[in-house]
C-alpha cells in the first residue's frame, strides 16, 4: 500500500458552503423576538476543498487534511483509491435589508468538523482512457454556532442549532490523456450526486441534495526545475461546474440567489516521474499541487488544488 498524490479530487475537500438564512418576525418586533435559522450545505464544503469563498453575504473558510491510500491491481489493472479527508469549516454570514417594513441586520457564525471516506475504482479501458466510479459517506458535527439580529435598532441574541449530520457522494468520472510533443493534454468529465442530512432525532437541519456535471481540460509541459532528483512539470486547467438543481441562497429582504454554474481556472505544479528523496522516499511521486479560482456573477472562491480532479 502506498500513498497516492497524483489524482487528488476536489470531491474530498471540501469546503463550499451554502447558508440559508430565514428571518421570521412574529407580530411587532417588541412583542416577540425574531428567529433565525442557519442551514449549512456541508457536502458542498467537502467538495470545495481547501480555501475560502464568498457569496451573498457568506464568507467561508475551509481546511482539509487529504489522507489518500492506493491499492494497485485490485481487479485486473484497476486501482482502488481510498480517500479519508478530514474537513474543518468556518462560516460567517452577514446581511441587512428591509423585511416586512422593518430594518433588519442579521449575522451568524458557525464551525464544522467532518470526515467523508471515499472509495474510487480507477478502471483503465485503454492506454489513454479510464473511468472511475466513486462512492462516499461520512459523519460530521457543527459547533460554535452564534448569531444575532437587529430589528429597527433593537438587538436580539438568537439560539442556533448544533447537531450531527452526514454527507454522501455517488458518481462516475472519465479521463482521456493525449501526448503531443512535450505536451500532455487531459480531458475529463464527471457526474456526481451529493447531499447531506440529519443524524439523530430532533435535528433541525434540513436535508440538501443536488447533482453536478463537471467538464474540464488541462495542458501540462515539463519545466526546467527539479525537486531533488524529480523533474517537475506545470499545468493550466479550466473546469466548468453545472449544478442540477441549482444551488439556492435565501436573502432576507431580497430575492433568492441561485447558482447554476461556476467556472474554475487553475494552475498546478507536479511530476509524473519517480524519485527517492531523503527522508520522504517515494512519498512525493506523481504529486500535484496548485491554486485555482472559482467564479460566476455571485460566487467567488480561491482554493488549493491537488491536480486535475478527474
mmCIF file of C-alpha atoms in Angstrom:
data_model
loop_
_atom_site.group_PDB
_atom_site.id
_atom_site.type_symbol
_atom_site.label_atom_id
_atom_site.label_comp_id
_atom_site.label_asym_id
_atom_site.label_seq_id
_atom_site.Cartn_x
_atom_site.Cartn_y
_atom_site.Cartn_z
ATOM 1 C CA UNK A 1 0.000 0.000 0.000
ATOM 2 C CA UNK A 2 1.387 3.393 -0.884
ATOM 3 C CA UNK A 3 0.157 6.926 -0.699
ATOM 4 C CA UNK A 4 -1.030 8.322 -3.987
ATOM 5 C CA UNK A 5 -0.707 12.055 -4.644
ATOM 6 C CA UNK A 6 -1.455 12.111 -8.390
ATOM 7 C CA UNK A 7 -5.205 12.267 -8.594
ATOM 8 C CA UNK A 8 -6.463 14.194 -5.566
ATOM 9 C CA UNK A 9 -10.052 15.131 -6.233
ATOM 10 C CA UNK A 10 -11.997 18.192 -5.445
ATOM 11 C CA UNK A 11 -14.645 15.829 -4.164
ATOM 12 C CA UNK A 12 -12.732 15.359 -0.902
ATOM 13 C CA UNK A 13 -12.018 18.862 0.281
ATOM 14 C CA UNK A 14 -14.064 20.409 0.838
ATOM 15 C CA UNK A 15 -15.217 23.166 1.549
ATOM 16 C CA UNK A 16 -18.050 25.286 -0.462
ATOM 17 C CA UNK A 17 -20.856 26.023 1.831
ATOM 18 C CA UNK A 18 -24.418 27.222 1.362
ATOM 19 C CA UNK A 19 -26.178 29.084 4.198
ATOM 20 C CA UNK A 20 -29.893 29.613 4.040
ATOM 21 C CA UNK A 21 -30.839 32.426 6.393
ATOM 22 C CA UNK A 22 -34.522 32.820 7.212
ATOM 23 C CA UNK A 23 -35.910 35.519 9.454
ATOM 24 C CA UNK A 24 -39.432 35.422 10.882
ATOM 25 C CA UNK A 25 -40.931 38.345 12.762
ATOM 26 C CA UNK A 26 -43.996 37.331 14.751
ATOM 27 C CA UNK A 27 -46.141 40.443 15.102
ATOM 28 C CA UNK A 28 -44.349 43.621 16.198
ATOM 29 C CA UNK A 29 -40.626 43.351 16.953
ATOM 30 C CA UNK A 30 -41.108 44.380 20.562
ATOM 31 C CA UNK A 31 -43.888 41.846 21.109
ATOM 32 C CA UNK A 32 -41.854 38.766 20.145
ATOM 33 C CA UNK A 33 -38.172 38.309 19.301
ATOM 34 C CA UNK A 34 -37.352 37.271 15.717
ATOM 35 C CA UNK A 35 -35.974 33.866 14.912
ATOM 36 C CA UNK A 36 -33.000 32.996 12.747
ATOM 37 C CA UNK A 37 -32.329 29.630 11.134
ATOM 38 C CA UNK A 38 -28.942 28.808 9.616
ATOM 39 C CA UNK A 39 -28.557 25.782 7.354
ATOM 40 C CA UNK A 40 -25.161 24.760 6.002
ATOM 41 C CA UNK A 41 -24.730 22.540 2.934
ATOM 42 C CA UNK A 42 -21.876 20.533 4.410
ATOM 43 C CA UNK A 43 -21.329 18.236 1.425
ATOM 44 C CA UNK A 44 -20.544 21.239 -0.759
ATOM 45 C CA UNK A 45 -17.978 22.229 1.846
ATOM 46 C CA UNK A 46 -16.373 18.802 1.441
ATOM 47 C CA UNK A 47 -16.396 19.125 -2.337
ATOM 48 C CA UNK A 48 -14.920 22.630 -2.341
ATOM 49 C CA UNK A 49 -11.753 21.597 -0.543
ATOM 50 C CA UNK A 50 -9.039 23.760 0.953
ATOM 51 C CA UNK A 51 -9.560 27.512 0.594
ATOM 52 C CA UNK A 52 -12.122 30.265 1.015
ATOM 53 C CA UNK A 53 -15.070 31.691 -0.905
ATOM 54 C CA UNK A 54 -17.830 34.284 -0.607
ATOM 55 C CA UNK A 55 -21.389 34.550 -1.896
ATOM 56 C CA UNK A 56 -24.464 36.543 -0.908
ATOM 57 C CA UNK A 57 -23.086 37.757 2.432
ATOM 58 C CA UNK A 58 -21.453 34.418 3.305
ATOM 59 C CA UNK A 59 -17.681 34.142 3.887
ATOM 60 C CA UNK A 60 -16.423 30.582 4.294
ATOM 61 C CA UNK A 61 -13.007 29.204 5.173
ATOM 62 C CA UNK A 62 -12.323 25.522 4.588
ATOM 63 C CA UNK A 63 -9.326 23.461 5.692
ATOM 64 C CA UNK A 64 -8.901 19.812 4.805
ATOM 65 C CA UNK A 65 -6.366 17.104 5.639
ATOM 66 C CA UNK A 66 -6.338 14.971 2.450
ATOM 67 C CA UNK A 67 -5.361 11.460 3.512
ATOM 68 C CA UNK A 68 -5.138 9.141 0.498
ATOM 69 C CA UNK A 69 -4.154 5.488 0.049
ATOM 70 C CA UNK A 70 -3.876 3.493 -3.177
ATOM 71 C CA UNK A 71 -4.218 -0.263 -3.802
ATOM 72 C CA UNK A 72 -2.886 -1.431 -7.174
ATOM 73 C CA UNK A 73 -4.309 -4.223 -9.340
ATOM 74 C CA UNK A 74 -7.318 -4.970 -7.156
ATOM 75 C CA UNK A 75 -9.236 -6.060 -10.267
ATOM 76 C CA UNK A 76 -7.116 -6.822 -13.335
ATOM 77 C CA UNK A 77 -5.363 -3.462 -13.932
ATOM 78 C CA UNK A 78 -7.785 -1.393 -11.838
ATOM 79 C CA UNK A 79 -6.564 0.706 -8.911
ATOM 80 C CA UNK A 80 -8.626 1.307 -5.785
ATOM 81 C CA UNK A 81 -8.100 4.669 -4.084
ATOM 82 C CA UNK A 82 -9.231 5.297 -0.519
ATOM 83 C CA UNK A 83 -9.656 8.969 0.427
ATOM 84 C CA UNK A 84 -10.159 9.925 4.073
ATOM 85 C CA UNK A 85 -10.441 13.728 4.118
ATOM 86 C CA UNK A 86 -10.889 15.424 7.482
ATOM 87 C CA UNK A 87 -12.535 18.817 6.829
ATOM 88 C CA UNK A 88 -12.868 21.811 9.111
ATOM 89 C CA UNK A 89 -15.158 24.680 8.078
ATOM 90 C CA UNK A 90 -15.644 28.168 9.465
ATOM 91 C CA UNK A 91 -18.612 30.239 8.269
ATOM 92 C CA UNK A 92 -19.573 33.902 8.707
ATOM 93 C CA UNK A 93 -22.841 35.302 7.366
ATOM 94 C CA UNK A 94 -23.772 38.981 7.337
ATOM 95 C CA UNK A 95 -26.796 40.615 5.711
ATOM 96 C CA UNK A 96 -29.157 43.554 6.086
ATOM 97 C CA UNK A 97 -32.249 44.930 4.411
ATOM 98 C CA UNK A 98 -35.920 45.739 4.793
ATOM 99 C CA UNK A 99 -38.127 42.840 5.852
ATOM 100 C CA UNK A 100 -41.899 43.305 6.313
ATOM 101 C CA UNK A 101 -41.386 47.022 6.910
ATOM 102 C CA UNK A 102 -38.592 46.522 9.470
ATOM 103 C CA UNK A 103 -34.935 47.468 9.024
ATOM 104 C CA UNK A 104 -33.145 44.170 9.673
ATOM 105 C CA UNK A 105 -29.472 43.345 10.191
ATOM 106 C CA UNK A 106 -28.537 39.709 10.838
ATOM 107 C CA UNK A 107 -25.310 37.807 11.492
ATOM 108 C CA UNK A 108 -24.444 34.175 12.131
ATOM 109 C CA UNK A 109 -21.208 32.289 12.823
ATOM 110 C CA UNK A 110 -20.646 28.544 12.852
ATOM 111 C CA UNK A 111 -17.939 25.885 12.576
ATOM 112 C CA UNK A 112 -17.978 22.261 11.468
ATOM 113 C CA UNK A 113 -15.738 19.201 11.543
ATOM 114 C CA UNK A 114 -16.433 16.240 9.258
ATOM 115 C CA UNK A 115 -14.849 13.156 7.734
ATOM 116 C CA UNK A 116 -16.086 11.579 4.494
ATOM 117 C CA UNK A 117 -14.281 8.356 3.460
ATOM 118 C CA UNK A 118 -14.455 7.798 -0.298
ATOM 119 C CA UNK A 119 -13.738 4.747 -2.456
ATOM 120 C CA UNK A 120 -12.809 5.309 -6.107
ATOM 121 C CA UNK A 121 -12.057 2.494 -8.544
ATOM 122 C CA UNK A 122 -9.889 3.617 -11.495
ATOM 123 C CA UNK A 123 -10.539 1.302 -14.429
ATOM 124 C CA UNK A 124 -8.280 1.738 -17.498
ATOM 125 C CA UNK A 125 -10.169 0.892 -20.683
ATOM 126 C CA UNK A 126 -7.182 1.707 -22.905
ATOM 127 C CA UNK A 127 -3.777 3.351 -22.666
ATOM 128 C CA UNK A 128 -5.407 6.772 -22.992
ATOM 129 C CA UNK A 129 -8.819 6.466 -21.300
ATOM 130 C CA UNK A 130 -10.078 5.434 -17.857
ATOM 131 C CA UNK A 131 -13.377 5.569 -15.973
ATOM 132 C CA UNK A 132 -13.681 5.924 -12.195
ATOM 133 C CA UNK A 133 -16.869 5.134 -10.251
ATOM 134 C CA UNK A 134 -16.892 6.500 -6.707
ATOM 135 C CA UNK A 135 -18.928 6.332 -3.525
ATOM 136 C CA UNK A 136 -18.534 8.246 -0.244
ATOM 137 C CA UNK A 137 -20.300 8.673 3.096
ATOM 138 C CA UNK A 138 -19.277 10.186 6.394
ATOM 139 C CA UNK A 139 -20.432 11.932 9.596
ATOM 140 C CA UNK A 140 -19.784 15.416 10.913
ATOM 141 C CA UNK A 141 -20.864 17.935 13.528
ATOM 142 C CA UNK A 142 -21.316 21.681 13.596
ATOM 143 C CA UNK A 143 -20.387 23.670 16.702
ATOM 144 C CA UNK A 144 -19.566 27.166 17.898
ATOM 145 C CA UNK A 145 -22.847 28.466 16.477
ATOM 146 C CA UNK A 146 -23.732 32.016 17.439
ATOM 147 C CA UNK A 147 -25.845 34.761 15.936
ATOM 148 C CA UNK A 148 -27.766 37.955 16.468
ATOM 149 C CA UNK A 149 -30.383 40.010 14.708
ATOM 150 C CA UNK A 150 -31.062 43.747 14.925
ATOM 151 C CA UNK A 151 -34.562 44.962 14.074
ATOM 152 C CA UNK A 152 -35.015 48.745 13.845
ATOM 153 C CA UNK A 153 -32.046 49.229 16.184
ATOM 154 C CA UNK A 154 -33.173 46.657 18.758
ATOM 155 C CA UNK A 155 -30.726 43.766 19.217
ATOM 156 C CA UNK A 156 -31.749 40.144 19.807
ATOM 157 C CA UNK A 157 -29.468 37.189 20.609
ATOM 158 C CA UNK A 158 -30.522 34.011 18.811
ATOM 159 C CA UNK A 159 -30.008 30.326 19.547
ATOM 160 C CA UNK A 160 -28.563 28.409 16.598
ATOM 161 C CA UNK A 161 -28.779 24.668 16.169
ATOM 162 C CA UNK A 162 -25.701 22.485 16.778
ATOM 163 C CA UNK A 163 -26.136 18.902 15.657
ATOM 164 C CA UNK A 164 -24.662 15.855 13.962
ATOM 165 C CA UNK A 165 -25.072 15.380 10.212
ATOM 166 C CA UNK A 166 -23.896 13.096 7.396
ATOM 167 C CA UNK A 167 -22.721 13.698 3.830
ATOM 168 C CA UNK A 168 -22.632 11.391 0.817
ATOM 169 C CA UNK A 169 -21.496 11.314 -2.818
ATOM 170 C CA UNK A 170 -22.123 8.874 -5.654
ATOM 171 C CA UNK A 171 -20.927 9.238 -9.226
ATOM 172 C CA UNK A 172 -18.558 8.399 -12.045
ATOM 173 C CA UNK A 173 -15.810 10.244 -13.918
ATOM 174 C CA UNK A 174 -13.885 9.706 -17.133
ATOM 175 C CA UNK A 175 -10.369 10.874 -18.075
ATOM 176 C CA UNK A 176 -8.749 10.986 -21.520
ATOM 177 C CA UNK A 177 -4.974 11.566 -21.954
ATOM 178 C CA UNK A 178 -3.128 12.533 -25.123
ATOM 179 C CA UNK A 179 0.577 13.331 -25.676
ATOM 180 C CA UNK A 180 1.808 15.642 -28.409
ATOM 181 C CA UNK A 181 5.486 16.508 -28.435
ATOM 182 C CA UNK A 182 6.388 17.617 -24.937
ATOM 183 C CA UNK A 183 2.782 18.465 -24.051
ATOM 184 C CA UNK A 184 0.214 16.327 -22.260
ATOM 185 C CA UNK A 185 -3.481 17.067 -22.828
ATOM 186 C CA UNK A 186 -6.079 15.825 -20.337
ATOM 187 C CA UNK A 187 -9.850 15.990 -20.831
ATOM 188 C CA UNK A 188 -12.250 14.920 -18.092
ATOM 189 C CA UNK A 189 -15.966 14.634 -17.395
ATOM 190 C CA UNK A 190 -17.825 13.590 -14.241
ATOM 191 C CA UNK A 191 -21.314 13.490 -12.801
ATOM 192 C CA UNK A 192 -21.675 13.422 -9.011
ATOM 193 C CA UNK A 193 -24.887 13.221 -6.993
ATOM 194 C CA UNK A 194 -24.248 14.541 -3.479
ATOM 195 C CA UNK A 195 -26.166 15.543 -0.382
ATOM 196 C CA UNK A 196 -26.266 15.902 3.376
ATOM 197 C CA UNK A 197 -28.861 15.023 6.003
ATOM 198 C CA UNK A 198 -29.549 14.702 9.714
ATOM 199 C CA UNK A 199 -28.169 12.248 12.235
ATOM 200 C CA UNK A 200 -30.342 11.678 15.285
ATOM 201 C CA UNK A 201 -33.884 12.642 16.172
ATOM 202 C CA UNK A 202 -34.816 16.222 16.849
ATOM 203 C CA UNK A 203 -32.161 17.587 14.481
ATOM 204 C CA UNK A 204 -33.485 20.782 12.895
ATOM 205 C CA UNK A 205 -31.003 20.874 9.986
ATOM 206 C CA UNK A 206 -32.687 20.289 6.638
ATOM 207 C CA UNK A 207 -31.531 17.803 4.022
ATOM 208 C CA UNK A 208 -29.969 19.002 0.788
ATOM 209 C CA UNK A 209 -29.122 17.108 -2.428
ATOM 210 C CA UNK A 210 -28.036 18.075 -5.928
ATOM 211 C CA UNK A 211 -26.157 16.779 -8.961
ATOM 212 C CA UNK A 212 -23.061 18.329 -10.505
ATOM 213 C CA UNK A 213 -21.760 17.854 -14.041
ATOM 214 C CA UNK A 214 -18.049 18.631 -14.364
ATOM 215 C CA UNK A 215 -16.256 19.173 -17.668
ATOM 216 C CA UNK A 216 -12.609 20.186 -17.815
ATOM 217 C CA UNK A 217 -9.367 20.292 -19.802
ATOM 218 C CA UNK A 218 -5.718 20.652 -18.770
ATOM 219 C CA UNK A 219 -2.440 21.169 -20.636
ATOM 220 C CA UNK A 220 0.865 20.158 -18.978
ATOM 221 C CA UNK A 221 4.506 20.642 -20.023
ATOM 222 C CA UNK A 222 7.886 19.932 -18.391
ATOM 223 C CA UNK A 223 9.754 22.876 -16.883
ATOM 224 C CA UNK A 224 13.454 23.355 -16.204
ATOM 225 C CA UNK A 225 13.236 22.677 -12.488
ATOM 226 C CA UNK A 226 13.692 19.700 -10.187
ATOM 227 C CA UNK A 227 12.627 18.736 -6.693
ATOM 228 C CA UNK A 228 15.716 16.856 -5.611
ATOM 229 C CA UNK A 229 16.144 14.408 -8.488
ATOM 230 C CA UNK A 230 12.481 14.574 -9.560
ATOM 231 C CA UNK A 231 11.811 16.569 -12.776
ATOM 232 C CA UNK A 232 8.847 18.947 -12.498
ATOM 233 C CA UNK A 233 6.115 19.952 -14.908
ATOM 234 C CA UNK A 234 3.493 22.686 -14.824
ATOM 235 C CA UNK A 235 -0.098 22.796 -15.994
ATOM 236 C CA UNK A 236 -3.036 25.107 -16.554
ATOM 237 C CA UNK A 237 -6.645 23.904 -16.474
ATOM 238 C CA UNK A 238 -10.225 25.057 -16.777
ATOM 239 C CA UNK A 239 -13.271 23.273 -15.300
ATOM 240 C CA UNK A 240 -16.958 24.014 -15.842
ATOM 241 C CA UNK A 241 -19.356 23.121 -12.968
ATOM 242 C CA UNK A 242 -23.077 22.798 -13.744
ATOM 243 C CA UNK A 243 -25.496 22.181 -10.842
ATOM 244 C CA UNK A 244 -28.852 20.464 -11.155
ATOM 245 C CA UNK A 245 -30.944 21.533 -9.370
ATOM 246 C CA UNK A 246 -29.389 24.961 -8.909
ATOM 247 C CA UNK A 247 -27.787 25.826 -5.600
ATOM 248 C CA UNK A 248 -30.011 28.371 -3.848
ATOM 249 C CA UNK A 249 -29.382 31.034 -1.204
ATOM 250 C CA UNK A 250 -32.224 32.877 0.533
ATOM 251 C CA UNK A 251 -31.572 36.511 1.466
ATOM 252 C CA UNK A 252 -33.854 38.458 3.845
ATOM 253 C CA UNK A 253 -35.473 41.473 2.190
ATOM 254 C CA UNK A 254 -34.155 40.497 -1.247
ATOM 255 C CA UNK A 255 -34.849 37.867 -3.888
ATOM 256 C CA UNK A 256 -33.371 34.371 -3.766
ATOM 257 C CA UNK A 257 -29.874 33.876 -5.141
ATOM 258 C CA UNK A 258 -29.320 30.839 -7.386
ATOM 259 C CA UNK A 259 -26.032 29.368 -8.552
ATOM 260 C CA UNK A 260 -26.376 27.096 -11.572
ATOM 261 C CA UNK A 261 -22.847 27.168 -12.934
ATOM 262 C CA UNK A 262 -19.302 28.005 -11.848
ATOM 263 C CA UNK A 263 -16.155 28.401 -13.922
ATOM 264 C CA UNK A 264 -12.829 27.356 -12.399
ATOM 265 C CA UNK A 265 -9.361 28.382 -13.651
ATOM 266 C CA UNK A 266 -6.250 26.874 -12.124
ATOM 267 C CA UNK A 267 -2.513 26.228 -12.293
ATOM 268 C CA UNK A 268 -0.557 23.347 -10.804
ATOM 269 C CA UNK A 269 2.972 22.101 -10.302
ATOM 270 C CA UNK A 270 3.891 18.443 -10.121
ATOM 271 C CA UNK A 271 5.630 15.445 -11.584
ATOM 272 C CA UNK A 272 4.807 12.124 -13.186
ATOM 273 C CA UNK A 273 8.306 10.747 -12.560
ATOM 274 C CA UNK A 274 9.540 8.702 -9.629
ATOM 275 C CA UNK A 275 12.292 9.720 -7.258
ATOM 276 C CA UNK A 276 13.794 8.749 -3.961
ATOM 277 C CA UNK A 277 14.290 11.877 -1.873
ATOM 278 C CA UNK A 278 15.997 11.715 1.546
ATOM 279 C CA UNK A 279 13.572 11.154 4.451
ATOM 280 C CA UNK A 280 10.462 11.010 2.205
ATOM 281 C CA UNK A 281 11.277 8.157 -0.185
ATOM 282 C CA UNK A 282 8.581 7.853 -2.881
ATOM 283 C CA UNK A 283 6.065 9.938 -0.881
ATOM 284 C CA UNK A 284 6.167 12.740 -3.493
ATOM 285 C CA UNK A 285 5.946 10.525 -6.580
ATOM 286 C CA UNK A 286 3.261 11.697 -9.019
ATOM 287 C CA UNK A 287 2.325 14.625 -6.799
ATOM 288 C CA UNK A 288 0.247 17.659 -7.842
ATOM 289 C CA UNK A 289 -0.335 20.913 -6.011
ATOM 290 C CA UNK A 290 -1.632 24.253 -7.220
ATOM 291 C CA UNK A 291 -4.122 27.067 -6.916
ATOM 292 C CA UNK A 292 -7.458 27.683 -8.619
ATOM 293 C CA UNK A 293 -10.074 30.427 -8.773
ATOM 294 C CA UNK A 294 -13.812 29.690 -8.990
ATOM 295 C CA UNK A 295 -16.255 32.350 -10.107
ATOM 296 C CA UNK A 296 -19.603 33.311 -11.542
ATOM 297 C CA UNK A 297 -21.613 36.526 -11.192
ATOM 298 C CA UNK A 298 -22.271 35.982 -7.460
ATOM 299 C CA UNK A 299 -19.747 33.362 -6.364
ATOM 300 C CA UNK A 300 -16.007 33.909 -5.834
ATOM 301 C CA UNK A 301 -13.615 31.374 -4.326
ATOM 302 C CA UNK A 302 -9.906 30.556 -4.133
ATOM 303 C CA UNK A 303 -8.813 27.058 -3.238
ATOM 304 C CA UNK A 304 -5.748 24.878 -3.021
ATOM 305 C CA UNK A 305 -5.962 22.055 -5.539
ATOM 306 C CA UNK A 306 -4.225 18.714 -5.792
ATOM 307 C CA UNK A 307 -4.164 18.301 -9.527
ATOM 308 C CA UNK A 308 -6.662 17.784 -12.315
ATOM 309 C CA UNK A 309 -9.661 16.324 -10.429
ATOM 310 C CA UNK A 310 -10.844 13.520 -12.724
#
